[in-house]
Amino acid sequence: MESIMNDSKNLSTVSILFHQTIADRLGLHITDHKCVDFLFTQGPQTAGEISKTMGLSTGAVTSLIDRLEKKGLVERKNDPNDRRKVRIFLTQDLAAMQKIGSLFESLAKSVWEQLSGYTAEELKVILDFTRKSIRIMEEEREKLLRNRPDV
C-alpha cells in the first residue's frame, strides 16, 4: 500500500506540473487554466460559485475573470433565469478551445491506450478507486477550507 500512496502523490505532482505547462503554453496562470476547465465541465457559473469552488476571494475571482475576458476565453452574461445575476460563460471562440484541446490530445490518446489493456473487471476497480480518491480529496479540501485561518 505504501507504493500506491507514494505513486498517488507522484501522480498528483506530475498532474499539477502538466497543467502548469499547459497554462504556460496558453499564456495563462494555472488558476485561470483550471477555471476554464471548471467552466468547461460544469457550465456557466456566477463569480461567487467560482470563488467558492476554487477557494479564492471574490477580488481574486474578479481579476481572474478580467484576465480570461481579455484573452477572449470567457464573457459575462446576465443569467437568463435571474437578471440580477451575472454568469461567466466560455466564449464560442472555437480556435481557442481547439488550441486547448490539442494540448491534451497526446495525453488522452496515451491514457486511452493504457486503459484499453485492462479487463472490464480491472477497469471497474480502477474506476472505483479513482472516484473514491476524488471524493476523499474533495472532502479533505473542504476541511481545509472550513478550518483555514484568516490571513
Coordinates of C-alpha atoms in Angstrom, one line a residue:
M1 CA 0.0 0.0 0.0
E2 CA 2.9 2.3 0.6
S3 CA 3.9 2.1 -3.0
I4 CA 0.4 3.1 -4.1
M5 CA 0.4 6.0 -1.7
N6 CA 3.7 7.2 -2.9
D7 CA 2.8 6.8 -6.6
S8 CA -0.5 8.6 -6.0
K9 CA 1.4 11.5 -4.5
N10 CA 3.7 11.5 -7.5
L11 CA 0.8 11.4 -9.9
S12 CA -0.7 14.4 -8.2
T13 CA 2.6 16.3 -8.5
V14 CA 3.1 15.3 -12.2
S15 CA -0.5 16.3 -12.9
I16 CA 0.0 19.8 -11.3
L17 CA 3.2 20.3 -13.3
F18 CA 1.5 19.1 -16.5
H19 CA -1.3 21.6 -16.0
Q20 CA 1.2 24.4 -15.2
T21 CA 2.9 23.6 -18.5
I22 CA -0.4 23.7 -20.4
A23 CA -1.2 27.1 -18.7
D24 CA 2.2 28.4 -19.7
R25 CA 1.6 27.4 -23.3
L26 CA -1.7 29.2 -23.3
G27 CA -0.2 32.3 -21.6
L28 CA -2.4 31.8 -18.5
H29 CA -2.0 31.4 -14.8
I30 CA -2.6 27.8 -13.7
T31 CA -5.6 29.1 -11.7
D32 CA -7.0 30.7 -14.9
H33 CA -6.5 27.4 -16.8
K34 CA -8.3 25.4 -14.1
C35 CA -11.1 27.9 -14.1
V36 CA -11.6 27.4 -17.9
D37 CA -11.6 23.7 -17.2
F38 CA -14.2 24.1 -14.4
L39 CA -16.4 26.2 -16.7
F40 CA -16.0 23.6 -19.5
T41 CA -17.1 20.7 -17.3
Q42 CA -19.7 22.5 -15.1
G43 CA -21.1 25.1 -17.4
P44 CA -21.7 28.8 -16.8
Q45 CA -21.1 29.9 -13.2
T46 CA -21.5 33.1 -11.1
A47 CA -18.4 34.7 -9.8
G48 CA -19.5 33.6 -6.3
E49 CA -19.8 30.0 -7.4
I50 CA -16.3 30.2 -8.9
S51 CA -15.0 31.8 -5.7
K52 CA -16.5 29.0 -3.6
T53 CA -15.4 26.1 -5.8
M54 CA -11.9 27.4 -6.4
G55 CA -11.3 28.6 -2.8
L56 CA -10.5 32.2 -4.0
S57 CA -11.5 35.5 -2.7
T58 CA -14.1 37.4 -4.6
G59 CA -11.5 40.0 -5.5
A60 CA -9.2 37.3 -6.9
V61 CA -12.0 35.9 -8.9
T62 CA -12.9 39.3 -10.4
S63 CA -9.2 39.7 -11.5
L64 CA -9.2 36.1 -12.9
I65 CA -12.4 36.7 -14.9
D66 CA -11.0 40.0 -16.2
R67 CA -7.8 38.2 -17.4
L68 CA -9.9 35.4 -19.1
E69 CA -12.1 38.0 -20.7
K70 CA -9.0 39.9 -22.1
K71 CA -7.9 36.5 -23.6
G72 CA -11.3 36.1 -25.2
L73 CA -12.0 32.9 -23.3
V74 CA -15.0 34.0 -21.2
E75 CA -17.7 36.5 -21.2
R76 CA -20.1 37.9 -18.6
K77 CA -23.8 37.5 -19.4
N78 CA -27.0 38.1 -17.5
D79 CA -28.5 34.9 -16.1
P80 CA -31.4 34.0 -18.3
N81 CA -33.4 32.9 -15.3
D82 CA -32.5 35.8 -12.9
R83 CA -31.4 39.1 -14.5
R84 CA -29.9 40.2 -11.1
K85 CA -27.2 37.5 -11.5
V86 CA -24.3 37.6 -13.9
R87 CA -22.9 34.2 -15.1
I88 CA -19.5 33.6 -16.6
F89 CA -19.7 31.7 -19.9
L90 CA -17.0 30.2 -22.1
T91 CA -16.9 32.1 -25.3
Q92 CA -17.7 30.4 -28.6
D93 CA -14.1 31.0 -29.7
L94 CA -13.6 27.7 -31.5
A95 CA -10.0 28.4 -32.3
A96 CA -9.2 28.9 -28.6
M97 CA -11.0 25.8 -27.5
Q98 CA -9.3 23.8 -30.2
K99 CA -5.9 25.0 -29.1
I100 CA -6.6 24.0 -25.5
G101 CA -8.0 20.6 -26.7
S102 CA -5.0 20.0 -28.9
L103 CA -2.6 20.3 -26.0
F104 CA -4.4 17.3 -24.3
E105 CA -4.7 15.1 -27.4
S106 CA -1.5 13.1 -26.8
L107 CA -2.2 12.6 -23.1
A108 CA -5.8 11.5 -23.8
K109 CA -4.6 9.1 -26.5
S110 CA -1.9 7.6 -24.2
V111 CA -4.2 7.1 -21.3
W112 CA -6.9 5.6 -23.6
E113 CA -4.3 3.1 -24.9
Q114 CA -3.2 2.3 -21.4
L115 CA -6.7 1.7 -20.2
S116 CA -7.5 -0.5 -23.2
G117 CA -5.1 -3.0 -21.8
Y118 CA -7.2 -3.8 -18.8
T119 CA -10.1 -6.2 -18.5
A120 CA -13.6 -5.0 -17.7
E121 CA -13.3 -6.1 -14.1
E122 CA -9.9 -4.3 -13.7
L123 CA -11.5 -1.2 -15.2
K124 CA -14.3 -1.4 -12.6
V125 CA -11.7 -1.5 -9.8
I126 CA -9.7 1.4 -11.3
L127 CA -12.9 3.5 -11.7
D128 CA -13.9 2.7 -8.1
F129 CA -10.5 3.7 -6.8
T130 CA -10.5 6.9 -8.9
R131 CA -14.0 8.0 -7.8
K132 CA -13.3 7.3 -4.2
S133 CA -10.0 9.1 -4.3
I134 CA -11.7 12.1 -5.9
R135 CA -14.3 12.1 -3.1
I136 CA -11.7 11.8 -0.4
M137 CA -9.6 14.7 -1.9
E138 CA -12.8 16.9 -2.1
E139 CA -13.7 16.1 1.5
E140 CA -10.2 16.8 2.7
R141 CA -10.0 20.1 0.7
E142 CA -13.4 21.1 2.2
K143 CA -12.0 20.5 5.7
L144 CA -9.0 22.7 5.0
L145 CA -11.2 25.5 3.5
R146 CA -13.5 25.4 6.5
N147 CA -10.6 25.5 9.0
R148 CA -8.3 27.9 7.3
P149 CA -7.1 30.8 9.5
D150 CA -7.9 34.3 8.5
V151 CA -4.8 35.6 6.7

